[in-house]
Amino acid sequence: MSQNIIQQSIEDPVRLSKNLPEFLDLNFRGRPMSIPRDTLINFPETILADMFPDGCLQEYVDMDYACIEYLMTFYHNHSSFLVLREALEYYCIPLTSDGNMIKYKKEAGKYLQAQNVVFDPLFMKNDQHLINMLCYTGFNKNDIWGYRQLEANHTNLLSLRSLVLSKGIAQKLQMLYKRAARKCWWHGITVQEYKLWTRHTWTLELVQIN
C-alpha cells in the first residue's frame, strides 16, 4: 500500500495525498474495511492522527472498527457536520496502602464508560462558555456519545459525537475546518476506596465534503 502521507506538526497533523488508490483496504484490528480515498482525505485531522500516529499509511490500523463505522455513516448522507471527540485518560490512587489497583482500574473503566451523556463533564467543571458554544452549534444538553469505548488493557476511553449542520452554521464555523479546536482539563472524585482522576481532551472539528 502507498505510504504517500506527509507528516505535519501537532497543530497541522497528518494530511493525505490524492496520489492514492481510489479505494483503500484497511484492517481495523482484524476487521477489514474499504474506504474511498476521497472520504479518507476528508476525515477529521484528529481521527487521521489516531489512525496513523507515525504519519505513515499502514494497512493495519490499531483502532476500533466500530469507531470508524460510526463516523462513516455521516459521510454517506451529509455534506457538513461537526465531530466532537473526547480522549479520556484515567488514574486510580488508592486511599490505603493495601488497595487492589487491578480491581480499581476495572471498576473505574466500567463506571466511566457508563457516563455517556456528552455534557456531564462540562456540568461537573461548570464550563458555561463551552456549554453555550456547543448548544449554539446544535448540540443538546441531553445528547449521548454516538461512540464510546474503553480501550482493552488500557486506562483510556475514546468517544465521538457527530452533528449535522445547517449551511448557515457551517459557514460560521469555517475556522474549525481542518483546524480542530482543543480543550483539556482534569477532574477528580473519590470513589469508595480510591481517588479517581480523569484527564479530558476534547477536540471539535468541522468536516465538509467537497
N, CA and C of each residue as an Amber inpcrd file, in Angstrom:
protein
   630
   0.8460000  -1.1890000   0.0000000   0.0000000   0.0000000   0.0000000
   0.8800000   1.2380000   0.0000000   0.4470000   2.2620000  -0.7100000
   1.2030000   3.5040000  -0.7690000   1.3650000   4.1110000   0.6140000
   2.5130000   4.7500000   0.8480000   2.7550000   5.4360000   2.1110000
   2.9710000   6.9270000   1.8580000   2.2920000   7.4640000   0.8450000
   2.4830000   8.8460000   0.4440000   1.6700000   9.7760000   1.3210000
   2.0890000   9.8920000   2.5840000   1.4560000  10.8000000   3.5330000
   2.5240000  11.7440000   4.0590000   2.1910000  13.0000000   4.1530000
   3.1320000  13.9800000   4.6700000   2.9000000  14.1450000   6.1560000
   3.9300000  13.9640000   6.9460000   3.8000000  14.1560000   8.3890000
   3.9080000  15.6440000   8.7040000   2.9250000  16.1420000   9.4690000
   2.8890000  17.5460000   9.8330000   3.0970000  17.6810000  11.3400000
   3.1300000  18.9110000  11.8080000   3.2400000  19.1690000  13.2330000
   1.9270000  18.8600000  13.9090000   1.9100000  18.8880000  15.2560000
   0.7010000  18.5650000  16.0050000  -0.4010000  19.5780000  15.7120000
  -0.0290000  20.8370000  15.3660000  -1.0410000  21.8310000  15.0540000
  -1.6570000  21.5970000  13.6770000  -0.9630000  20.8620000  12.8260000
  -1.4570000  20.6310000  11.4720000  -1.1090000  19.2020000  11.0870000
  -1.8090000  18.1900000  11.6910000  -1.3530000  16.8030000  11.6060000
  -1.5670000  16.1680000  10.2400000  -1.5580000  14.8310000  10.2420000
  -1.4700000  14.0300000   9.0360000  -2.3790000  14.5100000   7.9140000
  -1.8020000  14.7450000   6.7270000  -2.5950000  15.0710000   5.5440000
  -2.3210000  14.0030000   4.4810000  -3.3590000  13.6620000   3.7350000
  -3.2370000  12.6120000   2.7410000  -3.0900000  13.1970000   1.3460000
  -2.2400000  12.5920000   0.5470000  -2.1000000  12.9880000  -0.8500000
  -3.1810000  12.3030000  -1.6740000  -3.5940000  12.9670000  -2.7560000
  -4.5840000  12.3580000  -3.6390000  -3.9390000  11.3520000  -4.5990000
  -2.6250000  11.1770000  -4.5010000  -1.9480000  10.1720000  -5.3160000
  -2.0400000   8.8070000  -4.6480000  -3.2620000   8.4150000  -4.3120000
  -3.5340000   7.1510000  -3.6490000  -4.5720000   6.3900000  -4.4630000
  -4.6900000   5.0800000  -4.2400000  -5.7340000   4.3180000  -4.9390000
  -7.1160000   4.8850000  -4.6440000  -8.0560000   4.6210000  -5.5470000
  -9.4140000   5.1410000  -5.3640000 -10.0470000   4.5980000  -4.0980000
  -9.7490000   3.3420000  -3.7530000 -10.2320000   2.7320000  -2.5110000
  -9.0360000   2.1780000  -1.7430000  -9.0640000   2.3630000  -0.4400000
  -8.0030000   1.8420000   0.4100000  -8.5670000   0.7370000   1.2930000
  -7.9620000  -0.4280000   1.2200000  -8.3900000  -1.5790000   2.0100000
  -7.5940000  -1.6030000   3.3130000  -8.2790000  -1.2580000   4.3830000
  -7.6350000  -1.1720000   5.6860000  -8.1420000  -2.2670000   6.6090000
  -7.3220000  -2.6000000   7.5990000  -7.6420000  -3.6540000   8.5580000
  -7.6880000  -3.0300000   9.9400000  -8.8970000  -2.9390000  10.5200000
  -9.0730000  -2.3460000  11.8360000  -9.1370000  -3.4550000  12.8870000
  -7.9650000  -3.7740000  13.4320000  -7.8430000  -4.8120000  14.4590000
  -8.4950000  -6.1260000  14.0290000  -8.2180000  -6.5100000  12.8080000
  -8.7140000  -7.7910000  12.3110000  -9.9860000  -7.7130000  11.4950000
 -10.6000000  -6.5400000  11.4200000 -11.8330000  -6.3850000  10.6340000
 -11.5550000  -5.4900000   9.4470000 -11.7490000  -6.0010000   8.2280000
 -11.4260000  -5.2140000   7.0280000 -12.4950000  -4.1820000   6.7110000
 -12.0610000  -3.0700000   6.1330000 -12.9810000  -2.0480000   5.6470000
 -12.3340000  -1.3600000   4.4500000 -13.1000000  -1.1960000   3.3970000
 -12.6360000  -0.4770000   2.2170000 -13.1760000   0.9410000   2.2800000
 -12.2700000   1.9130000   2.3070000 -12.6620000   3.3080000   2.4490000
 -12.2780000   4.0730000   1.1920000 -13.2180000   4.7850000   0.5820000
 -12.8740000   5.5980000  -0.5870000 -11.7860000   6.6140000  -0.2530000
 -10.8630000   6.7890000  -1.1740000  -9.7650000   7.7260000  -0.9650000
 -10.2750000   9.1160000  -0.6100000 -11.2580000   9.6120000  -1.3420000
 -11.7460000  10.9710000  -1.1090000 -12.4150000  11.1070000   0.2560000
 -13.0000000  10.0260000   0.7520000 -13.5820000  10.0550000   2.0990000
 -12.4780000  10.1250000   3.1420000 -11.4510000   9.3030000   2.9750000
 -10.3570000   9.2850000   3.9470000  -9.6460000  10.6310000   3.9990000
  -9.4740000  11.2640000   2.8390000  -8.8350000  12.5690000   2.7880000
  -9.6170000  13.5860000   3.6060000 -10.9460000  13.4260000   3.6610000
 -11.7980000  14.3700000   4.3780000 -12.0750000  13.9720000   5.8230000
 -11.4040000  12.9450000   6.3250000 -11.5580000  12.5830000   7.7250000
 -11.0430000  13.7300000   8.6080000 -11.6170000  13.8800000   9.8090000
 -11.0690000  14.8690000  10.7460000  -9.5860000  14.6030000  10.9960000
  -8.8160000  15.6810000  11.0900000  -7.3790000  15.5340000  11.3020000
  -7.0710000  14.7490000  12.5730000  -7.8950000  14.9390000  13.6080000
  -7.6550000  14.2350000  14.8670000  -7.8490000  12.7280000  14.7100000
  -8.8160000  12.3200000  13.8820000  -9.0360000  10.8880000  13.6470000
  -7.8990000  10.3150000  12.8070000  -7.4410000  11.0650000  11.8010000
  -6.3120000  10.6040000  10.9950000  -5.0690000  10.4150000  11.8610000
  -4.8680000  11.3310000  12.8030000  -3.7100000  11.2030000  13.6890000
  -3.8270000   9.9730000  14.5790000  -5.0630000   9.6010000  14.9690000
  -5.2770000   8.3640000  15.7310000  -4.9850000   7.1400000  14.8620000
  -5.4340000   7.1940000  13.6140000  -5.2880000   6.0530000  12.7170000
  -3.8340000   5.8220000  12.3150000  -3.1200000   6.9080000  12.0360000
  -1.7440000   6.8180000  11.5390000  -0.8300000   7.6840000  12.4100000
  -0.5830000   7.2660000  13.6480000   0.1500000   8.1150000  14.6010000
   1.5740000   8.4370000  14.1910000   2.1950000   7.5850000  13.3650000
   3.5690000   7.8730000  12.9410000   3.6150000   8.6170000  11.6180000
   2.4260000   8.9690000  11.0820000   2.3770000   9.7400000   9.8450000
   2.4990000   8.9150000   8.5830000   2.5340000   7.5850000   8.7010000
   2.6510000   6.7190000   7.5220000   1.4220000   5.8400000   7.3840000
   0.9410000   5.7190000   6.1620000  -0.2380000   4.9100000   5.8820000
   0.1030000   3.4300000   5.9900000  -0.6000000   2.7360000   6.8610000
  -0.4100000   1.3090000   7.0600000  -1.7240000   0.5820000   6.8250000
  -1.6370000  -0.6360000   6.3150000  -2.8550000  -1.4020000   6.0740000
  -3.5270000  -1.7840000   7.3940000  -2.7210000  -2.1350000   8.4080000
  -3.2790000  -2.4640000   9.7220000  -3.4070000  -1.1910000  10.5460000
  -4.6130000  -0.9410000  11.0600000  -4.8790000   0.2530000  11.8530000
  -5.2880000  -0.1880000  13.2520000  -4.5450000   0.2700000  14.2530000
  -4.8300000  -0.0980000  15.6510000  -5.9240000   0.8180000  16.1940000
  -7.1400000   0.5630000  15.7190000  -8.2830000   1.3940000  16.0960000
  -9.5470000   0.5520000  15.9740000 -10.5240000   0.8460000  16.8110000
 -11.7560000   0.0720000  16.8450000 -12.5610000   0.2680000  15.5550000
 -12.9720000  -0.8310000  14.9590000 -13.7750000  -0.8040000  13.7270000
 -15.0580000  -0.0060000  13.9330000 -15.6900000  -0.1680000  15.0840000
 -16.9720000   0.4900000  15.3490000 -16.8420000   2.0060000  15.3640000
 -15.6830000   2.5080000  15.7440000 -15.4520000   3.9480000  15.7460000
 -15.5220000   4.5060000  14.3300000 -14.8250000   3.8720000  13.4050000
 -14.8240000   4.3260000  12.0090000 -16.1750000   4.0720000  11.3670000
 -16.8080000   2.9620000  11.7320000 -18.1340000   2.6590000  11.1960000
 -19.1250000   3.7550000  11.5710000 -19.0650000   4.2270000  12.8130000
 -19.9390000   5.3220000  13.2470000 -19.6760000   6.5810000  12.4240000
 -18.4090000   6.9030000  12.2490000 -18.0470000   8.1050000  11.5030000
 -18.4950000   8.0190000  10.0470000 -18.3610000   6.8480000   9.4520000
 -18.6760000   6.6740000   8.0300000 -20.1540000   6.9120000   7.7280000
 -21.0420000   6.6780000   8.6850000 -22.4720000   6.8800000   8.4280000
 -22.7750000   8.3320000   8.0780000 -21.9710000   9.2590000   8.5920000
 -22.1990000  10.6710000   8.2900000 -21.6630000  11.0450000   6.9180000
 -20.6090000  10.3860000   6.4630000 -20.0620000  10.6760000   5.1440000
 -21.0010000  10.2200000   4.0320000 -21.7970000   9.2250000   4.3040000
 -22.6950000   8.6940000   3.2780000 -23.8900000   9.6050000   3.0140000
 -24.2540000  10.4320000   3.9870000 -25.5300000  11.1430000   3.8770000
 -25.4630000  12.6570000   4.0320000 -24.3020000  13.2170000   4.4110000
 -24.2770000  14.6350000   4.7420000 -23.0340000  15.3130000   4.1680000
 -23.1440000  16.6160000   3.9320000 -22.0270000  17.3650000   3.3560000
 -21.2660000  18.1920000   4.3810000 -21.9070000  18.5650000   5.4870000
 -21.2420000  19.3490000   6.5290000 -21.6660000  18.8290000   7.8990000
 -20.7080000  18.5090000   8.7340000 -21.0340000  18.0860000  10.0940000
 -19.8420000  18.3250000  11.0090000 -20.1370000  18.4190000  12.2890000
 -19.1080000  18.5730000  13.3070000 -18.7660000  17.2110000  13.9020000
 -17.5270000  17.0510000  14.3040000 -17.1080000  15.8600000  15.0390000
 -16.5070000  16.3130000  16.3650000 -17.1880000  15.9580000  17.4480000
 -16.6900000  16.2120000  18.7970000 -16.0410000  14.9220000  19.2870000
 -14.8060000  15.0240000  19.7100000 -14.0350000  13.8460000  20.1320000
 -13.5130000  14.0680000  21.5430000 -13.6840000  13.0540000  22.3830000
 -13.1040000  13.0990000  23.7190000 -12.1250000  11.9390000  23.8870000
 -10.9030000  12.2790000  24.2070000  -9.9160000  11.2840000  24.6220000
  -9.7990000  11.3920000  26.1360000 -10.1730000  10.3500000  26.8330000
 -10.2240000  10.3730000  28.2940000  -9.2120000   9.3770000  28.8480000
  -8.3260000   9.8680000  29.6910000  -7.3870000   9.0200000  30.4190000
  -7.7670000   9.0560000  31.8900000  -7.6230000   7.9250000  32.5700000
  -7.9810000   7.9270000  33.9860000  -6.9120000   7.2320000  34.8360000
  -6.8510000   7.6830000  36.0950000  -5.8300000   7.2080000  37.0210000
  -6.4850000   6.9590000  38.3760000  -6.1590000   5.8420000  38.9800000
  -6.7150000   5.4670000  40.2810000  -5.6230000   5.5670000  41.3550000
  -5.9150000   6.2800000  42.4290000  -4.9760000   6.4200000  43.5400000
  -5.6280000   5.8200000  44.7840000  -5.1460000   4.6770000  45.2550000
  -5.7510000   4.0280000  46.4320000  -5.6810000   4.9250000  47.6620000
  -6.7080000   4.8440000  48.4790000  -6.7340000   5.6180000  49.7250000
  -6.0390000   4.8920000  50.8660000  -5.7300000   3.6020000  50.6510000
  -4.9880000   2.8240000  51.6460000  -3.8230000   2.1290000  50.9580000
  -2.8470000   1.7080000  51.7360000  -1.6420000   1.0970000  51.1690000
  -1.8750000  -0.3010000  50.6170000  -2.9670000  -0.9400000  51.0190000
  -3.2280000  -2.3090000  50.5670000  -4.3070000  -2.3500000  49.4840000
  -4.4950000  -1.2620000  48.7530000  -5.5190000  -1.2070000  47.7160000
  -5.2260000  -2.1270000  46.5480000  -6.2840000  -2.6420000  45.9230000
  -6.1640000  -3.5430000  44.7770000  -6.2750000  -2.7290000  43.4900000
  -5.1240000  -2.3820000  42.8830000  -5.1180000  -1.4920000  41.7220000
  -5.8100000  -2.0950000  40.5090000  -5.6130000  -3.3810000  40.2860000
  -6.2500000  -4.0240000  39.1260000  -7.7660000  -3.9450000  39.2510000
  -8.2710000  -4.2150000  40.4400000  -9.7040000  -4.1290000  40.6910000
 -10.2050000  -2.7080000  40.4940000  -9.4790000  -1.7360000  41.0220000
  -9.9080000  -0.3470000  40.9310000  -9.9550000   0.1200000  39.4710000
  -8.9540000  -0.2420000  38.6970000  -8.9070000   0.1800000  37.2960000
 -10.0770000  -0.4050000  36.5010000 -10.4110000  -1.6640000  36.7710000
 -11.5430000  -2.2840000  36.0770000 -12.8540000  -1.6090000  36.4670000
 -13.0210000  -1.3560000  37.7560000 -14.2360000  -0.6980000  38.2300000
 -14.3670000   0.7050000  37.6510000 -13.2500000   1.4310000  37.6410000
 -13.2680000   2.8030000  37.1350000 -13.5910000   2.8240000  35.6440000
 -13.0450000   1.8940000  34.8950000 -13.3250000   1.8340000  33.4570000
 -14.8000000   1.6090000  33.1710000 -15.4060000   0.6700000  33.8980000
 -16.8300000   0.4020000  33.7150000 -17.6810000   1.6100000  34.1210000
 -17.2890000   2.2420000  35.2130000 -18.0200000   3.4220000  35.6960000
 -17.9720000   4.5490000  34.6710000 -16.7910000   4.8190000  34.1230000
 -16.6410000   5.9200000  33.1790000 -17.3290000   5.6350000  31.8510000
 -17.2660000   4.3950000  31.3920000 -17.9260000   4.0740000  30.1270000
 -19.4330000   4.2600000  30.2350000 -19.9840000   4.0370000  31.4260000
 -21.4220000   4.2010000  31.6230000 -21.8370000   5.6740000  31.6690000
 -20.8680000   6.5770000  31.8820000 -21.1650000   8.0150000  31.9150000
 -21.1900000   8.5320000  30.4750000 -22.2900000   8.2980000  29.7820000
 -22.2980000   8.5400000  28.3340000 -23.0410000   9.7970000  27.9020000
 -23.4000000  10.6820000  28.8370000 -24.0090000  11.9570000  28.4500000
 -22.8860000  12.9370000  28.1120000 -22.9160000  13.4940000  26.9060000
 -21.8240000  14.3210000  26.4090000 -21.4960000  15.4720000  27.3530000
 -22.5210000  16.1650000  27.8490000 -22.3120000  17.3920000  28.6060000
 -21.9480000  17.1710000  30.0770000 -22.0350000  15.9540000  30.5770000
 -21.7880000  15.7130000  32.0000000 -20.4380000  16.2590000  32.4850000
 -19.3250000  16.0280000  31.7520000 -18.0490000  16.5830000  32.2330000
 -18.0480000  18.1110000  32.2880000 -18.8060000  18.7440000  31.3840000
 -18.8710000  20.2090000  31.3740000 -19.6780000  20.7310000  32.5490000
 -20.7380000  20.0060000  32.9050000 -21.5160000  20.3980000  34.0790000
 -20.6840000  20.2620000  35.3460000 -19.8580000  19.2090000  35.4180000
 -19.0450000  18.9810000  36.6120000 -18.0040000  20.0780000  36.7990000
 -17.4770000  20.5980000  35.6970000 -16.4930000  21.6800000  35.8010000
 -17.1230000  23.0520000  35.6320000 -18.4460000  23.0810000  35.4560000
 -19.1950000  24.3340000  35.3330000 -18.6280000  25.2300000  34.2330000
 -18.4040000  24.6180000  33.0590000 -17.8630000  25.3700000  31.9200000
 -19.0230000  25.9010000  31.0820000 -19.6370000  26.9820000  31.5400000
 -20.8140000  27.5110000  30.8730000 -20.4930000  28.0490000  29.4800000
 -19.2840000  28.5690000  29.3060000 -18.9060000  29.1010000  27.9970000
 -18.9210000  28.0090000  26.9260000 -18.3030000  26.8700000  27.2420000
 -18.2590000  25.7740000  26.2700000 -19.6430000  25.1650000  26.0790000
 -20.4260000  25.0760000  27.1450000 -21.7960000  24.5820000  27.0310000
 -22.6000000  25.4570000  26.0760000 -22.5080000  26.7610000  26.2410000
 -23.2550000  27.6870000  25.3800000 -22.8020000  27.5830000  23.9240000
 -21.4840000  27.4460000  23.7190000 -20.9620000  27.3580000  22.3620000
 -21.4480000  26.0950000  21.6540000 -21.4190000  24.9690000  22.3620000
 -21.8660000  23.7230000  21.7540000 -23.3790000  23.7510000  21.4830000
 -24.1350000  24.3410000  22.3970000 -25.5770000  24.4520000  22.1800000
 -25.8860000  25.3520000  20.9850000 -25.0780000  26.3790000  20.7940000
 -25.2660000  27.2810000  19.6510000 -25.1040000  26.5340000  18.3220000
 -24.1480000  25.5990000  18.2710000 -23.9330000  24.8630000  17.0310000
 -25.0200000  23.8290000  16.7670000 -25.7770000  23.4510000  17.8260000
 -26.8530000  22.4870000  17.6340000 -26.8250000  21.2980000  18.5650000
 -25.7760000  21.1710000  19.3680000 -25.7480000  20.0900000  20.3490000
 -26.8230000  20.3300000  21.4070000 -27.3010000  19.2350000  21.9920000
 -28.3190000  19.3000000  23.0310000 -27.7130000  18.8410000  24.3480000
 -28.1360000  19.4270000  25.4460000 -27.5750000  19.0920000  26.7570000
 -27.8450000  17.6460000  27.1680000 -28.8010000  16.9880000  26.5090000
 -29.1040000  15.5830000  26.8240000 -28.4720000  14.6110000  25.8370000
 -27.6740000  15.1020000  24.8940000 -27.0520000  14.2260000  23.9050000
 -26.1620000  13.1880000  24.5770000 -26.1450000  12.0000000  24.0130000
 -25.2180000  10.9710000  24.4730000 -24.1810000  10.7360000  23.3790000
 -23.0550000  10.1790000  23.7750000 -21.9970000   9.8970000  22.8040000
 -22.4840000   8.8930000  21.7650000 -22.1990000   9.1560000  20.4970000
 -22.5560000   8.2060000  19.4490000 -21.6640000   6.9840000  19.4680000
 -20.4270000   7.1990000  19.8820000 -19.4720000   6.1010000  20.0600000
 -18.7060000   6.3700000  21.3470000 -18.5960000   5.3720000  22.2020000
 -17.8260000   5.4930000  23.4540000 -17.3050000   4.1150000  23.8250000
 -16.0090000   3.9610000  23.8860000 -15.4490000   2.6390000  24.1020000
 -14.1900000   2.7040000  24.9490000 -14.1270000   1.8000000  25.9140000
 -12.9420000   1.6300000  26.7450000 -11.9270000   0.7900000  25.9810000
 -10.6960000   1.2720000  25.9160000  -9.6470000   0.5220000  25.2370000
  -9.2280000  -0.6710000  26.0950000  -9.2070000  -1.8450000  25.4930000
  -8.8560000  -3.0600000  26.2290000  -7.4320000  -2.9530000  26.7880000
  -7.2890000  -3.3250000  28.0550000  -5.9870000  -3.3520000  28.7420000
  -5.3250000  -1.9790000  28.8530000  -6.1400000  -0.9310000  28.7380000
  -5.6280000   0.4250000  28.8900000  -6.5740000   1.2140000  29.8020000
  -6.0770000   2.3180000  30.3170000  -6.9170000   3.1610000  31.1600000
  -7.2940000   4.4250000  30.3870000  -7.9430000   4.2340000  29.2630000
  -8.4100000   5.3660000  28.4770000  -9.6340000   4.9720000  27.6440000
 -10.4490000   5.9760000  27.3540000 -11.6410000   5.8010000  26.5300000
 -11.6010000   6.8040000  25.3900000 -12.1990000   6.4080000  24.2750000
 -12.3760000   7.3140000  23.1440000 -13.8680000   7.4520000  22.8780000
 -14.3230000   8.6940000  22.7200000 -15.7460000   8.9620000  22.4820000
 -15.8950000   9.9130000  21.3110000 -16.9580000   9.7130000  20.5230000
 -17.2650000  10.5890000  19.3950000 -18.7360000  10.9450000  19.4000000
 -19.0140000  12.1590000  18.9760000 -20.3830000  12.5820000  18.7220000
 -20.3600000  13.4970000  17.5040000 -21.1090000  13.1390000  16.4730000
 -21.1780000  13.9470000  15.2650000 -22.5050000  14.6710000  15.2000000
 -22.4750000  15.8310000  14.5700000 -23.6580000  16.6780000  14.4950000
 -23.7670000  17.2650000  13.0990000 -24.8900000  16.9930000  12.4280000
 -25.1420000  17.5440000  11.0940000 -25.4630000  19.0300000  11.2250000
 -24.8820000  19.8470000  10.3400000 -25.0240000  21.2920000  10.4160000
 -25.8630000  21.8530000   9.2740000 -26.5470000  22.9390000   9.5770000
 -27.1980000  23.6930000   8.5150000 -26.1230000  24.4580000   7.7470000
 -26.4390000  24.9030000   6.5440000 -25.4670000  25.6170000   5.7270000
 -25.0070000  26.8960000   6.4200000 -25.9500000  27.5990000   7.0720000
 -25.6050000  28.8520000   7.7340000 -24.6420000  28.6560000   8.8760000
 -24.8770000  27.6480000   9.7280000 -23.9880000  27.3800000  10.8560000
 -22.6230000  26.9070000  10.3630000 -22.6200000  26.0790000   9.3100000
 -21.3510000  25.5870000   8.7610000 -20.4840000  26.7450000   8.2790000
 -21.0930000  27.7450000   7.6630000 -20.3320000  28.8960000   7.1800000
 -19.7160000  29.6800000   8.3350000 -20.4270000  29.7360000   9.4680000
 -19.9210000  30.4780000  10.6210000 -18.8090000  29.7280000  11.3620000
 -18.6590000  28.4480000  11.0630000 -17.6670000  27.6370000  11.7760000
 -16.4910000  27.2380000  10.8890000 -16.2380000  28.0160000   9.8400000
 -15.1710000  27.6800000   8.9080000 -13.8020000  27.6030000   9.5850000
 -13.6340000  28.3190000  10.6980000 -12.3450000  28.2900000  11.3820000
 -12.0120000  26.9060000  11.9460000 -13.0330000  26.0270000  12.0190000
 -12.8220000  24.6770000  12.5310000 -12.5730000  23.6570000  11.4200000
 -12.5200000  24.1210000  10.1690000 -12.2840000  23.1990000   9.0530000
 -10.7820000  22.9010000   8.9600000 -10.4350000  21.6340000   9.1110000
  -9.0480000  21.1770000   9.1060000  -8.2040000  21.8730000  10.1880000
  -8.8630000  22.3750000  11.2010000  -8.1520000  23.0270000  12.2910000
  -8.9850000  22.8650000  13.5530000  -8.7890000  21.7580000  14.2350000
  -9.6330000  21.4290000  15.3830000  -9.3870000  22.3740000  16.5560000
 -10.4790000  22.7380000  17.2210000 -10.3770000  23.4580000  18.4960000
 -10.1610000  22.4160000  19.5920000  -9.2910000  22.7390000  20.5500000
  -8.9410000  21.7810000  21.5990000  -9.1090000  22.3920000  22.9750000
  -9.5100000  21.5260000  23.9040000  -9.5780000  21.9400000  25.3130000
  -9.2650000  20.7210000  26.1720000  -8.4710000  20.9440000  27.2220000
  -8.0530000  19.8370000  28.0870000  -8.1970000  20.2560000  29.5430000
  -8.6680000  19.3260000  30.3770000  -8.7810000  19.6170000  31.8090000
  -8.7620000  18.3220000  32.6160000  -8.5230000  18.4820000  33.9370000
  -8.5160000  17.3760000  34.8810000  -9.7260000  17.4680000  35.7910000
 -10.1520000  16.2920000  36.2670000 -11.2450000  16.2580000  37.2430000
 -11.0030000  15.0860000  38.1840000 -11.2430000  15.3160000  39.4670000
 -11.0140000  14.2560000  40.4520000 -12.2140000  14.0300000  41.3480000
 -12.5230000  12.7610000  41.6190000 -13.5930000  12.3960000  42.5470000
 -13.1100000  11.2280000  43.4010000 -13.7360000  11.0550000  44.5470000
 -13.4440000   9.9060000  45.4020000 -14.5000000   8.8310000  45.1770000
 -14.0460000   7.6250000  44.8280000 -14.9470000   6.5010000  44.5730000
 -14.6190000   5.3980000  45.5740000 -15.3580000   5.3770000  46.6760000
 -15.1950000   4.3510000  47.7100000 -13.7420000   4.2710000  48.1900000
 -12.9570000   3.3210000  47.6660000 -11.6330000   3.0450000  48.2220000
 -10.4910000   3.7400000  47.4840000 -10.7860000   4.5690000  46.5170000
  -9.7130000   5.1900000  45.7500000 -10.1420000   6.5510000  45.2080000
  -9.1540000   7.3320000  44.8660000  -9.3650000   8.6150000  44.2140000
  -9.2420000   8.4000000  42.7150000 -10.2410000   8.8770000  41.9690000
 -10.2570000   8.7160000  40.5170000  -9.9950000  10.0610000  39.8610000
  -8.8880000  10.1410000  39.1460000  -8.5530000  11.3440000  38.3910000
  -8.7490000  11.0750000  36.9030000  -9.4070000  11.9980000  36.2250000
  -9.6320000  11.8550000  34.7900000  -9.0660000  13.0620000  34.0610000
  -8.4630000  12.7980000  32.9290000  -7.9360000  13.8630000  32.0620000
  -8.7410000  13.8450000  30.7650000  -9.4830000  14.9060000  30.5280000
 -10.3570000  15.0100000  29.3610000  -9.7020000  15.9000000  28.3030000
  -9.5440000  15.3720000  27.0990000  -9.0690000  16.1820000  25.9800000
 -10.1510000  16.1810000  24.9100000 -10.7440000  17.3440000  24.6870000
 -11.8200000  17.4840000  23.7120000 -11.3010000  18.1960000  22.4690000
 -11.7200000  17.6990000  21.3160000 -11.4460000  18.3850000  20.0550000
 -12.7550000  18.5080000  19.2880000 -12.9190000  19.6310000  18.6180000
 -14.1070000  19.9020000  17.8190000 -13.6490000  20.3240000  16.4390000
 -14.1310000  19.6080000  15.4170000 -13.6480000  19.8730000  14.0500000
 -14.8010000  19.8150000  13.0630000 -14.7490000  20.7300000  12.0960000
 -15.7490000  20.7860000  11.0310000 -15.3000000  19.8930000   9.8650000
 -16.2240000  19.0680000   9.3880000 -15.9850000  18.2410000   8.2060000
 -16.8670000  18.7450000   7.0810000 -16.2610000  18.9680000   5.9310000
 -17.0110000  19.3800000   4.7470000 -16.6410000  18.4660000   3.5860000
 -17.6520000  17.9340000   2.9400000 -17.4490000  17.0460000   1.7990000
 -17.5730000  17.8840000   0.5260000 -16.4900000  18.0000000  -0.1960000
 -16.4900000  18.8230000  -1.4120000 -17.0760000  18.0580000  -2.6020000
